[in-house]
Every structure is written in structure tokens, then in C-alpha cells.
PDB file of C-alpha atoms in Angstrom:
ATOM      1  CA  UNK Q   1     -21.063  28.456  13.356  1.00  0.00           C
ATOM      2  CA  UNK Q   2     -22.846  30.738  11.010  1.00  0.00           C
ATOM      3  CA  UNK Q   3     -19.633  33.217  10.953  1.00  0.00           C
ATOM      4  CA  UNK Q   4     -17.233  29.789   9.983  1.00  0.00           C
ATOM      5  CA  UNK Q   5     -20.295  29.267   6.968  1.00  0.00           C
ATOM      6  CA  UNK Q   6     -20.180  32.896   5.687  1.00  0.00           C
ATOM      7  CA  UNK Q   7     -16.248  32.594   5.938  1.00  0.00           C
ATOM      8  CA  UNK Q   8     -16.832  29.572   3.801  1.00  0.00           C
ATOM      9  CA  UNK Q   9     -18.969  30.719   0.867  1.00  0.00           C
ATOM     10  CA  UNK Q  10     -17.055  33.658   0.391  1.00  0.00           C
ATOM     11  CA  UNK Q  11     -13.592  31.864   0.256  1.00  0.00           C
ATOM     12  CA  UNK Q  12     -15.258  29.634  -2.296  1.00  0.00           C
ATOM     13  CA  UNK Q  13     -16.903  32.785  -4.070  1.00  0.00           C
ATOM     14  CA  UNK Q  14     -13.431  34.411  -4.361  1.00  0.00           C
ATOM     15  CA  UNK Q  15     -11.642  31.288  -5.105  1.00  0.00           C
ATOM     16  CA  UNK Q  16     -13.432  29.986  -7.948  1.00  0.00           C
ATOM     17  CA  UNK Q  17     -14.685  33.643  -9.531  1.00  0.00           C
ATOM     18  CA  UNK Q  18     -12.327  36.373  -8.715  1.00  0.00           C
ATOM     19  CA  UNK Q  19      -9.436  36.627 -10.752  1.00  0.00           C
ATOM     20  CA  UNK Q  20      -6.948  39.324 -10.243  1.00  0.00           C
ATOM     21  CA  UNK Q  21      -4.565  41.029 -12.832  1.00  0.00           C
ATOM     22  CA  UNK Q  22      -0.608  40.263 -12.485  1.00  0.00           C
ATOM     23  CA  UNK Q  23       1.588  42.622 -14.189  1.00  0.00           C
ATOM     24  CA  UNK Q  24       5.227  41.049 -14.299  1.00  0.00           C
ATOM     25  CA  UNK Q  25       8.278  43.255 -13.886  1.00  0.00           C
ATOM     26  CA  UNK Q  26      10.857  42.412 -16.064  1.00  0.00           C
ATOM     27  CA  UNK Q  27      13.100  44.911 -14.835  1.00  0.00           C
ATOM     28  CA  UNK Q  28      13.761  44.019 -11.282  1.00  0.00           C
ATOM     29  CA  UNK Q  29      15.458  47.118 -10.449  1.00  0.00           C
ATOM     30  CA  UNK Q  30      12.722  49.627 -11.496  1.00  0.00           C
ATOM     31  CA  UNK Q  31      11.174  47.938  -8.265  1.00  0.00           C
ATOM     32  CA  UNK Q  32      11.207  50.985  -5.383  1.00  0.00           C
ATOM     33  CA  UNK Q  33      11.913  50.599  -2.157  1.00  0.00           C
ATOM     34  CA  UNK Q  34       8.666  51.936   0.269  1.00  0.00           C
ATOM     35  CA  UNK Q  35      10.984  54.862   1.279  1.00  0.00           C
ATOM     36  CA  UNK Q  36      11.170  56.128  -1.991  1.00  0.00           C
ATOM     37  CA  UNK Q  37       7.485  55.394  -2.671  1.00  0.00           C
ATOM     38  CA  UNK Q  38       5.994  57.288   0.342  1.00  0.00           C
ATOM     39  CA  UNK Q  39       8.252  60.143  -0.814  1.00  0.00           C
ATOM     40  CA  UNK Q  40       6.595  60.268  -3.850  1.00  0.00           C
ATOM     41  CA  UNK Q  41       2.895  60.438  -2.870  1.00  0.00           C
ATOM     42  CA  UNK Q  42       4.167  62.863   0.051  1.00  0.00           C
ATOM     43  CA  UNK Q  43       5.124  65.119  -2.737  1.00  0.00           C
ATOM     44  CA  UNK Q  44       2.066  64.918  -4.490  1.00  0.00           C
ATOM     45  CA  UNK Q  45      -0.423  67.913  -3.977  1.00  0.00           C
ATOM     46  CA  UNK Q  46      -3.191  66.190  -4.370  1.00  0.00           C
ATOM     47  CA  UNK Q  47      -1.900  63.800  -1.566  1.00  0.00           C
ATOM     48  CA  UNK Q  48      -2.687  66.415   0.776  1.00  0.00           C
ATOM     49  CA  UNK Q  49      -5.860  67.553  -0.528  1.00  0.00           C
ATOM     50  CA  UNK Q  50      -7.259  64.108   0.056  1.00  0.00           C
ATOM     51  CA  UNK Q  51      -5.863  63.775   3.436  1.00  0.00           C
ATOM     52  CA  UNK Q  52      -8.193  66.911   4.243  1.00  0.00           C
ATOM     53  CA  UNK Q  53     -10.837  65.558   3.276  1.00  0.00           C
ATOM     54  CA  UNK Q  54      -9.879  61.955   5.096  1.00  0.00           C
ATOM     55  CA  UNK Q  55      -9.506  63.841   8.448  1.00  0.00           C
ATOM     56  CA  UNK Q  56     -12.737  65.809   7.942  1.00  0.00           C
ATOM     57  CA  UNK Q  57     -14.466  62.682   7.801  1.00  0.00           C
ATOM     58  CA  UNK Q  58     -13.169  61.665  10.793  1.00  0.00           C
ATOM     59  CA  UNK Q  59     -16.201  63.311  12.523  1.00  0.00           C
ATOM     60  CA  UNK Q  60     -18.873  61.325  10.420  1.00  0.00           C
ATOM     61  CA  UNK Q  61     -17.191  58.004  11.627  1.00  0.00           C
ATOM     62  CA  UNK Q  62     -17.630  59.208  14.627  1.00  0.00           C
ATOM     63  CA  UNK Q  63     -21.107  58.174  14.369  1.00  0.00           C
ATOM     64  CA  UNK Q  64     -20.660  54.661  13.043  1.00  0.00           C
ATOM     65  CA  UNK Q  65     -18.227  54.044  15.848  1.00  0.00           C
ATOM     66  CA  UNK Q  66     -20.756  55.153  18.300  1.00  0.00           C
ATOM     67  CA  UNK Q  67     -23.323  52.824  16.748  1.00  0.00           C
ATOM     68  CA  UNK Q  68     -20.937  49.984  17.115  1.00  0.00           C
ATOM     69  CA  UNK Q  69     -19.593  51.176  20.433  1.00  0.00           C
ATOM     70  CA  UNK Q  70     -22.589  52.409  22.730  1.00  0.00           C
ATOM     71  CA  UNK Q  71     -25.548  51.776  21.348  1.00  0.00           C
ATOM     72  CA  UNK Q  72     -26.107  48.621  22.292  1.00  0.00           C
ATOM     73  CA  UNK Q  73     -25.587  49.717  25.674  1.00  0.00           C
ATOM     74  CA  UNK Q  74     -27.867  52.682  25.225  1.00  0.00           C
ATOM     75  CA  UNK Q  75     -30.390  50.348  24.528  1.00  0.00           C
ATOM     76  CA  UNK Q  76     -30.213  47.735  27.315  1.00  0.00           C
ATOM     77  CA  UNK Q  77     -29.880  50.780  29.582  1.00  0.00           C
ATOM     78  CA  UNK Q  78     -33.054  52.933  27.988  1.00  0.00           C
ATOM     79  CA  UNK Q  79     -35.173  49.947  26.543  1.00  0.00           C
ATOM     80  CA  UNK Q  80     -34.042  47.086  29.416  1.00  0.00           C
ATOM     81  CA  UNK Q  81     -31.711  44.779  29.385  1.00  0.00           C
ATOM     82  CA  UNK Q  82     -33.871  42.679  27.205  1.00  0.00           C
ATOM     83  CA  UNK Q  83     -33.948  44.795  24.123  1.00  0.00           C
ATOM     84  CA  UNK Q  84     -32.939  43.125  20.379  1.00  0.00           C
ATOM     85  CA  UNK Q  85     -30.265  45.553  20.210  1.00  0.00           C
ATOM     86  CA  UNK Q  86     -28.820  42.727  17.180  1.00  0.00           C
ATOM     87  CA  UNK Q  87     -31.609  42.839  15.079  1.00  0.00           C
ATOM     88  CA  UNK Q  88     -31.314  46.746  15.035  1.00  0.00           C
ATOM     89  CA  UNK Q  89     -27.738  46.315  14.551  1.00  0.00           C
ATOM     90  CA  UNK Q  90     -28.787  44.026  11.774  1.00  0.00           C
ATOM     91  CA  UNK Q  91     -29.999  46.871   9.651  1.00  0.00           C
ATOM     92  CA  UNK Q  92     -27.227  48.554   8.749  1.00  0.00           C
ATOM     93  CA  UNK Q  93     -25.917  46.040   6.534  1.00  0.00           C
ATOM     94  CA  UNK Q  94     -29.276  45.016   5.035  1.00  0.00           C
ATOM     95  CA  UNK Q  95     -29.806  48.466   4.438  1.00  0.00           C
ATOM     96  CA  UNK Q  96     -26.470  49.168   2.956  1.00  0.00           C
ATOM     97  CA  UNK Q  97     -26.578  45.681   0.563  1.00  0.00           C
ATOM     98  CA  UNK Q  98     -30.038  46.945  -0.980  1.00  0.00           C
ATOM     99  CA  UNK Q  99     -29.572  50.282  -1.466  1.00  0.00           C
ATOM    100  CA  UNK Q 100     -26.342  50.647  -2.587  1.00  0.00           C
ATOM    101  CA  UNK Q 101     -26.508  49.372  -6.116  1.00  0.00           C
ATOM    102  CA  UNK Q 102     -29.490  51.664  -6.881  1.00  0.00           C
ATOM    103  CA  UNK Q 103     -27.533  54.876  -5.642  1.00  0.00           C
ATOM    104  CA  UNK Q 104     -24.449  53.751  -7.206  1.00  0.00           C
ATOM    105  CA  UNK Q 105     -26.578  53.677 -10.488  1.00  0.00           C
ATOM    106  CA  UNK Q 106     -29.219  56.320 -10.234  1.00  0.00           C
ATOM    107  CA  UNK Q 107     -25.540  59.088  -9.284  1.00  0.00           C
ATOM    108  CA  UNK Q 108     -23.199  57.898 -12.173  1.00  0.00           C
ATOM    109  CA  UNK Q 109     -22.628  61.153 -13.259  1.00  0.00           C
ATOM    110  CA  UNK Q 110     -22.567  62.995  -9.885  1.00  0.00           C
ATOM    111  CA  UNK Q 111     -19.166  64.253  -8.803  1.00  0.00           C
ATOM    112  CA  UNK Q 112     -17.771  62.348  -6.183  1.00  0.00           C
ATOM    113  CA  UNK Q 113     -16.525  64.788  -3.825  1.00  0.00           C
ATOM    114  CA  UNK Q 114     -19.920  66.253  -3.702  1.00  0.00           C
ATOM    115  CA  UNK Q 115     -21.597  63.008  -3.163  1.00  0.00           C
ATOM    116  CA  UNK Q 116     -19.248  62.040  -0.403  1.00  0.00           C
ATOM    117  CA  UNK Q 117     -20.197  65.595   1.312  1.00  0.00           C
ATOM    118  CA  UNK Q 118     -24.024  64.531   0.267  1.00  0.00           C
ATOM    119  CA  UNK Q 119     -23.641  61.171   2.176  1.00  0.00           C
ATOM    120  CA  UNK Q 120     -21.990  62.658   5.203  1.00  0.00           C
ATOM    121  CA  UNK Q 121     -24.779  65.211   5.840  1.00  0.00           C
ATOM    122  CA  UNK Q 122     -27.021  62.764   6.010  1.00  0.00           C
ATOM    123  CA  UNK Q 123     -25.419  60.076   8.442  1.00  0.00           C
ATOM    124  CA  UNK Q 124     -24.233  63.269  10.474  1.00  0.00           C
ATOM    125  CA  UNK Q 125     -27.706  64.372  11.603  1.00  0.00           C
ATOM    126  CA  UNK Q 126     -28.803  60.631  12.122  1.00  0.00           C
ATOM    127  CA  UNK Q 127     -28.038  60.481  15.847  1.00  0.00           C
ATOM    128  CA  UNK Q 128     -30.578  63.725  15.884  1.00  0.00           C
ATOM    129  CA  UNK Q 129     -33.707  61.037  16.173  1.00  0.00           C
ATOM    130  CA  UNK Q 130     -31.925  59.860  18.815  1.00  0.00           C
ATOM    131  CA  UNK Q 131     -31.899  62.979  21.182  1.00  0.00           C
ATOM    132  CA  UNK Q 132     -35.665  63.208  20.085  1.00  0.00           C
ATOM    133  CA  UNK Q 133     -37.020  60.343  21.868  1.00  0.00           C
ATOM    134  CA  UNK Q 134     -35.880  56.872  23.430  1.00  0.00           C
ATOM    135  CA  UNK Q 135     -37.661  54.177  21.688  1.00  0.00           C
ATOM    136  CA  UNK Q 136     -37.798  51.150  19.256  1.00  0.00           C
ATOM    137  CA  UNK Q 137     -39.231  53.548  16.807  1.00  0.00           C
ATOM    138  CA  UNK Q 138     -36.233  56.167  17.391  1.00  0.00           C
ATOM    139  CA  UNK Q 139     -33.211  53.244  17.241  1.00  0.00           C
ATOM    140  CA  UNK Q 140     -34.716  52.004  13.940  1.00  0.00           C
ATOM    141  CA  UNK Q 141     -34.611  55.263  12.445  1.00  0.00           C
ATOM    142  CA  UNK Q 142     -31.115  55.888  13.443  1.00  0.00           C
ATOM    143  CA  UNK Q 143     -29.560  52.727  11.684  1.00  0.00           C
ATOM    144  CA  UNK Q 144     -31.072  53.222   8.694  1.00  0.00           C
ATOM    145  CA  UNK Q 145     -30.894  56.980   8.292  1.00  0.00           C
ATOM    146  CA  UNK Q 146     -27.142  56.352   9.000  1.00  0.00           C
ATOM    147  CA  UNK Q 147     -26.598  53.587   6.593  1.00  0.00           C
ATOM    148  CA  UNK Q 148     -28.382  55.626   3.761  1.00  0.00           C
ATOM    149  CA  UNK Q 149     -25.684  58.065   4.426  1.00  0.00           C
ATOM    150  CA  UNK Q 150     -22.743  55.366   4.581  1.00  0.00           C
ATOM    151  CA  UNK Q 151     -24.034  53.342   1.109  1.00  0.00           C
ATOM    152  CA  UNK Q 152     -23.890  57.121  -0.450  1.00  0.00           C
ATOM    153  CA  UNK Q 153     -20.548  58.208   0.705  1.00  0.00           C
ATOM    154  CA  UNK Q 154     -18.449  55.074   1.212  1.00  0.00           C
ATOM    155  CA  UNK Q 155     -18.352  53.295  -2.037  1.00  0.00           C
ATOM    156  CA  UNK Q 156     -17.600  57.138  -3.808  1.00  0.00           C
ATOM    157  CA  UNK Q 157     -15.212  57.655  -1.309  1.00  0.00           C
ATOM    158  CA  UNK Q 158     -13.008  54.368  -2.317  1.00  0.00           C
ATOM    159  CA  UNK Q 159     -13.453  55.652  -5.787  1.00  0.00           C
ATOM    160  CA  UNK Q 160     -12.286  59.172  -5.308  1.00  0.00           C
ATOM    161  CA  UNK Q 161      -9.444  57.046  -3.529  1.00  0.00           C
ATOM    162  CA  UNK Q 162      -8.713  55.599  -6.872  1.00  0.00           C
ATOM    163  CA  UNK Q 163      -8.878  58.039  -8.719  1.00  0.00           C
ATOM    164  CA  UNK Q 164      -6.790  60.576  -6.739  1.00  0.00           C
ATOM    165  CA  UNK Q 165      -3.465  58.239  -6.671  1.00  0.00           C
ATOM    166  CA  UNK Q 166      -0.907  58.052  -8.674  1.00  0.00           C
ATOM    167  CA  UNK Q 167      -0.808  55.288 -11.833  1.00  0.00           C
ATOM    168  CA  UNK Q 168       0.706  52.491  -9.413  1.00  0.00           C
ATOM    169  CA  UNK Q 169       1.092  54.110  -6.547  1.00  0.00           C
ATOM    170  CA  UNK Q 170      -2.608  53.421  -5.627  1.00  0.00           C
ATOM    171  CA  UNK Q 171      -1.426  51.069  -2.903  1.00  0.00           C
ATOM    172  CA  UNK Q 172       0.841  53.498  -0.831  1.00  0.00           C
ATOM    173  CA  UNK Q 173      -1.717  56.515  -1.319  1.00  0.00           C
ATOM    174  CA  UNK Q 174      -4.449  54.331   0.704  1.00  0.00           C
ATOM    175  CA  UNK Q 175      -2.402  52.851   3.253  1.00  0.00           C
ATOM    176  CA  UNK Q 176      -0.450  56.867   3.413  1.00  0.00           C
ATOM    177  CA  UNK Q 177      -4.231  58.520   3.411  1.00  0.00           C
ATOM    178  CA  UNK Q 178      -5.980  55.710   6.300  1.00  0.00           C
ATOM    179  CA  UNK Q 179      -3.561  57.132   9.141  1.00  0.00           C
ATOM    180  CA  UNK Q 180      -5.903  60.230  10.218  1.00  0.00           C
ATOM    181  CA  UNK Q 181      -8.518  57.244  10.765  1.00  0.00           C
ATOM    182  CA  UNK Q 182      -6.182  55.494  12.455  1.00  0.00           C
ATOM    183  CA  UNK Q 183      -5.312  57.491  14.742  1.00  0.00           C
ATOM    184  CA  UNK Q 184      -8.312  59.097  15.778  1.00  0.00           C
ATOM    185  CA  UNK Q 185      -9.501  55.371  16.161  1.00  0.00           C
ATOM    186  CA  UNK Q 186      -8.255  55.695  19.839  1.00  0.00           C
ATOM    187  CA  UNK Q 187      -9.242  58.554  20.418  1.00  0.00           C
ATOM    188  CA  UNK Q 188     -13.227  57.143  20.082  1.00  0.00           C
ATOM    189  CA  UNK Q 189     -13.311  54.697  22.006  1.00  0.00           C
ATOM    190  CA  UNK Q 190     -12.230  56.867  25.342  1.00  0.00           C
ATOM    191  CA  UNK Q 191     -14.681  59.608  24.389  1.00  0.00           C
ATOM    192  CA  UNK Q 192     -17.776  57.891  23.741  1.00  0.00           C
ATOM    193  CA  UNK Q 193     -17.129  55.100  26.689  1.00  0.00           C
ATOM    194  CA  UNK Q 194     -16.866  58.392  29.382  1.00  0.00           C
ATOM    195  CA  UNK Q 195     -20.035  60.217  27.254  1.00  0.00           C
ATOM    196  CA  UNK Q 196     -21.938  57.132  28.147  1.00  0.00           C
ATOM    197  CA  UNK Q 197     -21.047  56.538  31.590  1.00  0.00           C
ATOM    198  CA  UNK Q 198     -21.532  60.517  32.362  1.00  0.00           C
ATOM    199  CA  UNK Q 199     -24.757  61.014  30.544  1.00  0.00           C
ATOM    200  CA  UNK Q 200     -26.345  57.354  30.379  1.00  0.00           C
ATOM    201  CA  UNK Q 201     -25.172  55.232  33.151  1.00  0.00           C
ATOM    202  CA  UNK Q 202     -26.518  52.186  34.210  1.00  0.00           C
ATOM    203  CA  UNK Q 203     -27.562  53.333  37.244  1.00  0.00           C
ATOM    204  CA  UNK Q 204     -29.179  56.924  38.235  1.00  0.00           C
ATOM    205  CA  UNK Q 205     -30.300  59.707  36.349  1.00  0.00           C
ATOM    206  CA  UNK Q 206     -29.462  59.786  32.303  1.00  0.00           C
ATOM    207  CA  UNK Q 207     -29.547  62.431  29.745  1.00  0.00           C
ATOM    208  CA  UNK Q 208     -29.158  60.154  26.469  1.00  0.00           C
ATOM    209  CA  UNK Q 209     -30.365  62.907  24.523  1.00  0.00           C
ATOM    210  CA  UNK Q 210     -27.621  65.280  25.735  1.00  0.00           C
ATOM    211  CA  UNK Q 211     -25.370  61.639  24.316  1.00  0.00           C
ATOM    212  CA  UNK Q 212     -26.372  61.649  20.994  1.00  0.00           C
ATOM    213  CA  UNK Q 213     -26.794  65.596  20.658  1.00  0.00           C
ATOM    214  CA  UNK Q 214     -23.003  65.830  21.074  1.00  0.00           C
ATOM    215  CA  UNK Q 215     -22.435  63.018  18.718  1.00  0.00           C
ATOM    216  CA  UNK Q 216     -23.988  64.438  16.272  1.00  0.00           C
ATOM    217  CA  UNK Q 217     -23.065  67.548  16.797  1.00  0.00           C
ATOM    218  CA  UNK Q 218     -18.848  66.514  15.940  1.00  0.00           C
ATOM    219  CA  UNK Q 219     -20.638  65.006  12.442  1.00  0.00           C
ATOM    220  CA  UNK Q 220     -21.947  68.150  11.451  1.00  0.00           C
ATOM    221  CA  UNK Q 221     -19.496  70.408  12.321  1.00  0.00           C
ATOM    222  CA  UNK Q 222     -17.311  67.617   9.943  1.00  0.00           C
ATOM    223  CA  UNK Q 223     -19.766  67.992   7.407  1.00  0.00           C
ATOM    224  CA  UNK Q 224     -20.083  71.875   7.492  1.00  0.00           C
ATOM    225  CA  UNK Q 225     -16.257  72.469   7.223  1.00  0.00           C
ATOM    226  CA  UNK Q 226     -16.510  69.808   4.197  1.00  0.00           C
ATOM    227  CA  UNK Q 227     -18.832  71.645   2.582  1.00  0.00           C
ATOM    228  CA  UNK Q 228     -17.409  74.952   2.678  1.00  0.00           C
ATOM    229  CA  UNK Q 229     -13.676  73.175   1.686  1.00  0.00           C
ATOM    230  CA  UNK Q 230     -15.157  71.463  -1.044  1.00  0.00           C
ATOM    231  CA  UNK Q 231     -13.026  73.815  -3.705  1.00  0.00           C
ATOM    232  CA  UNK Q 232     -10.049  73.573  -1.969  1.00  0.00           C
ATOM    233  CA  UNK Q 233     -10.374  69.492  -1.182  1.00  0.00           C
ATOM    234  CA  UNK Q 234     -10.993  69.607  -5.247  1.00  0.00           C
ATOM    235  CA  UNK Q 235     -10.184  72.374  -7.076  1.00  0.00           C
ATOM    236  CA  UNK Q 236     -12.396  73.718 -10.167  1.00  0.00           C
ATOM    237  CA  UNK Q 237      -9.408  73.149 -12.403  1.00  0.00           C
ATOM    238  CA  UNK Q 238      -8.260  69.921 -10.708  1.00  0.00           C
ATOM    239  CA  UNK Q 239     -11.598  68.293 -11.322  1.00  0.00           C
ATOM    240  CA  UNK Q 240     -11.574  65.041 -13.549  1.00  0.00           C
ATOM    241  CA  UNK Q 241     -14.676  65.587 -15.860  1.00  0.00           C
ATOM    242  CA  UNK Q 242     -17.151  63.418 -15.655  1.00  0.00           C
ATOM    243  CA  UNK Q 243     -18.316  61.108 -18.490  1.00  0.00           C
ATOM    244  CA  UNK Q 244     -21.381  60.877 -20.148  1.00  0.00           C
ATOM    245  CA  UNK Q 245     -20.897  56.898 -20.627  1.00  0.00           C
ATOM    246  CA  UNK Q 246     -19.664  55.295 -17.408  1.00  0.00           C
ATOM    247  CA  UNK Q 247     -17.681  51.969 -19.333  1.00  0.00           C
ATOM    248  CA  UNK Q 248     -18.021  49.113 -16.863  1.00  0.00           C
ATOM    249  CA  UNK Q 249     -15.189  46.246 -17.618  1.00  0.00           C
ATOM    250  CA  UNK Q 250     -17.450  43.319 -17.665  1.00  0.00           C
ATOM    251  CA  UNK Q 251     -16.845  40.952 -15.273  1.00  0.00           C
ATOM    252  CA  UNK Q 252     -14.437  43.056 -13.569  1.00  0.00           C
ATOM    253  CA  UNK Q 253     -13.269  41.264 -10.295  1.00  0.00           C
ATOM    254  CA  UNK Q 254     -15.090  38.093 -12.040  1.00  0.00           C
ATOM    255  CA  UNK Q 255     -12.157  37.362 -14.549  1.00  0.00           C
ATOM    256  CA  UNK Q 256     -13.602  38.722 -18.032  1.00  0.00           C
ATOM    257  CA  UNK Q 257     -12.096  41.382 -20.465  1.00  0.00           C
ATOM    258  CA  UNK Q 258     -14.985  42.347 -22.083  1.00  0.00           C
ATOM    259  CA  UNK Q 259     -16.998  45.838 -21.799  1.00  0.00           C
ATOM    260  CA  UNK Q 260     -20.093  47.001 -21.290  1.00  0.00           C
ATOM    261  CA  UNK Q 261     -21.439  50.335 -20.752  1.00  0.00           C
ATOM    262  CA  UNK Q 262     -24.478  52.120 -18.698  1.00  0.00           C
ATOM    263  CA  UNK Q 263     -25.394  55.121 -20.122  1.00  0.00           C
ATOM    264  CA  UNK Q 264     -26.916  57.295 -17.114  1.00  0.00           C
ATOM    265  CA  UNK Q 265     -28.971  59.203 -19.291  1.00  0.00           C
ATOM    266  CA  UNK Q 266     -31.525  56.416 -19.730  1.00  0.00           C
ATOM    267  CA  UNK Q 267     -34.141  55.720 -17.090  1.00  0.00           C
ATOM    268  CA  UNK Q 268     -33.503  54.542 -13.624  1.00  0.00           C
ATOM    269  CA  UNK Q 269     -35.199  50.896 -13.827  1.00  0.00           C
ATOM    270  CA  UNK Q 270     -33.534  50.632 -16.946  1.00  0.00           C
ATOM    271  CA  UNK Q 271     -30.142  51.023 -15.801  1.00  0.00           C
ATOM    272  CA  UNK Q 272     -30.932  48.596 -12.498  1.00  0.00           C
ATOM    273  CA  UNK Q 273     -32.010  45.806 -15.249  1.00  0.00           C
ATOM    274  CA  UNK Q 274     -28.815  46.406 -17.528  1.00  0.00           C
ATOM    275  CA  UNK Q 275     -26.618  46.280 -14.189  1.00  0.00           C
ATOM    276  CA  UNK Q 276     -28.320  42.992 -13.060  1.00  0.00           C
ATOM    277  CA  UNK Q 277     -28.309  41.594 -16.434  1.00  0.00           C
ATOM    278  CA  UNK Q 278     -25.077  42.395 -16.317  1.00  0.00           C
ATOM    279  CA  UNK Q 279     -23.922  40.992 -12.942  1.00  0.00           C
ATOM    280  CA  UNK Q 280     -25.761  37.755 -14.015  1.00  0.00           C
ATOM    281  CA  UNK Q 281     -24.048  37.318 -17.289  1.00  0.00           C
ATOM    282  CA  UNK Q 282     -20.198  37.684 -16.638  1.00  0.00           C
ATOM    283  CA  UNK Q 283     -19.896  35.845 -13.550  1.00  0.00           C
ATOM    284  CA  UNK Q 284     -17.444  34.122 -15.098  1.00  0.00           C
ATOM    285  CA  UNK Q 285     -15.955  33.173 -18.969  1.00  0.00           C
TER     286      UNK Q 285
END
């Protein structure tokens, strides 16, 4: 019931506020078939570069999936088959809804590569508390040390996306640049289901630490290789400068055309009140 509710209020949300912008093609034949459009990002350089960096953080996902995955079952097997392994779980959205608009503001003007290798370092030694100790106390810290570490790479990583593809081509560079993720999506699923039943069964001796040390022992070894193939992933010269003035489009997703701009140079809780003002005031025109 509460899933239909929230499936509700957010069709209504992006029914009556979000308003998207159509660009008509009057020349039907300068339409491309997908053929020649996945030729044309395959050709691309900077295709590749991204793809790197895509399959490098293969690794830190392996983390989330294992959250999702076993953890649950790490608990009921470590904590009894009683433990609130949901309200954990519950954390790592909370966490990522509060504290992502105050990194996203206080790191305008922080490169995004570098803050996508920042976020991954931290979510990579997360499952580290883990193999330290088997307790409320311990899963807590996990979830949120991990969704720190998502709510500073994620949202940088969709704007890297962005900002890497082609003008109109932004489409087939995603969908071209998700396959790594896709694949390797299988490949999780076997791994950490025979990690759990080898080293944390349900029944007999278990060596969860031994779990979690090799999970987050893949994330780091992601994160290393990141870091030292952060030039080639973006090259000096390849680097789009960053402004001074980050120019919001007011009420973007919301339907307005107006802007407004955030200028990171002023002090954190002013930019927090400028961003809510402006969140509040261009809901809609």
C-alpha cells in the first residue's frame, strides 16, 4: 500500500510540475538511424575514456550490491533472525536525501572526476567496520559511511555523464557507457551469494569478517587504479574548466526559463538558503 501511495505522489509531482523541452525536427531525414549513432560515440575518444572509468567503478558497486544482496542475511544470521535489518536498510536513502544537497553545494567548483574518485574511496572502505565487529553499532556505520560515499560520487557521476557526450548524442553515450554495469550485474549476484554461504552460513562456523574484508577489498583496489588513472580517464588538456559562477536554470525540470546563479565563493549556509529559496520559488510559473 505505501509503495502504490509513493507511486502516486510522484506521478502527480511529475505530472503537474515537470515539464520537459521538445525540440521539433523539421527535417525528417537528418533523423539517424541507432546504427549510425552508436558509430559515432564509438568513435569518440572520450567515449572510451569514460567507459574506463564506468568499469573501474564497477568494484565500488560492488559494495552497494552487497548491501542490497547479503546483508540482510548477514544480519539475521549474526544478530538473529529477529534483527531490523529494514530500518538499517532504511538509512541509506535518508542519508543520501539529506546530505546530498549540502555536498552538491558546499563542491560546486570541485572537478568532477576527482570528486567521483573522492566518493568512491569512501564507500570502498565502508564494509571495513564490518570485518571489525558484528553488531548494531557496526551495521549502522556501514550504511551510512557508504551512502556518504554514494550522495558524493553518484549525482557528479551523472553530470560528468553529461558533460562527456556529444551535443545530442547524450542519450546513446549513457545507454553505450551502462553496459560494463550491466554486465558485471551477473556476475554479483553469483559471487557474493557463494561468499556468504562459504564464509557466513546459516548453520556452523562463520568468518563474516573474512566476507566483508574481501568486499571491500575489490572497492579499493577499484578506487586505487582510479586514482592513479585519473589523468588518463581526464586528461590535463581535456579538462572542461570549471566556473567561478555555477548558473542554475531556474526551475529547471519545474518548467521555468529563468536563471539564477550560486556563486560558491560565498559562505556555505548562505548558498543552502539561496538553493532552498530557490527550490521554493520556481516550483512552477
Amino acid at each position: 500500500f505505501l509503495s502504490a501511495v509513493i507511486t502516486l505522489v510522484s506521478f502527480l509531482i511529475s505530472f503537474l510540475f515537470l515539464r520537459d523541452a521538445v525540440e521539433k525536427f523539421e527535417d525528417r531525414k537528418s533523423l539517424q538511424s541507432p546504427g549510425t549513432l552508436y558509430g559515432e560515440v564509438l568513435r569518440e575518444q572520450r567515449f572510451w575514456r569514460f567507459v574506463l572509468l564506468v568499469m573501474l567503478l564497477v568494484g565500488v558497486r560492488f559494495v552497494h550490491r552487497n548491501m542490497e544482496g547479503i546483508f540482510p542475511q548477514y544480519m539475521q544470521r549474526e544478530l538473529g533472525p529477529e534483527s531490523t535489518f529494514g530500518a538499517v536498510l532504511a538509512i541509506n536513502p535518508s542519508c543520501v536525501i539529506v546530505t546530498l544537497p549540502l555536498i552538491t553545494i558546499l563542491f560546486l567548483d570541485f572537478p568532477a572526476v576527482k570528486m567521483i574518485w573522492s566518493g568512491a574511496v569512501v564507500a570502498s572502505v565502508s564494509p571495513l567496520v564490518l570485518a571489525a565487529g558484528h553488531s548494531y553499532t557496526t551495521s549502522v556505520a556501514f550504511v551510512t559511511v557508504l551512502s556518504l560515499g554514494e550522495a558524493v560520487w553518484c549525482p557528479r557521476l551523472f553530470e560528468y555523464t553529461m558533460s562527456m557526450a556529444p551535443t545530442g548524442r547524450e542519450g546513446t553515450f549513457m545507454a553505450l557507457a551502462a553496459t560494463p554495469t550491466l554486465l558485471a550485474s551477473g556476475i554479483y549476484g553469483s559471487i557474493s551469494h557463494a561468499m556468504l554461504e562459504a564464509l557466513c552460513p546459516e548453520h556452523g562456523e562463520r568468518r563474516s569478517e573474512l566476507m566483508w574484508l574481501a568486499v571491500s577489498s575489490v572497492a579499493i583496489l577499484s578506487a586505487t587504479v582510479m586514482g592513479l588513472l585519473i589523468d588518463v580517464i581526464e586528461p590535463p588538456g581535456a579538462r572542461v574548466p570549471i566556473p567561478r559562477k555555477m548558473q542554475m536554470l531556474r526551475g529547471h525540470g519545474w518548467g521555468a526559463h529563468e536563471r539564477m546563479e550560486i556563486d560558491p565563493s560565498q559562505p556555505w549556509h548562505k548558498r543552502v538558503f539561496v538553493e532552498a529559496k530557490s527550490w521554493l520559488t520556481t516550483r512552477r510559473v
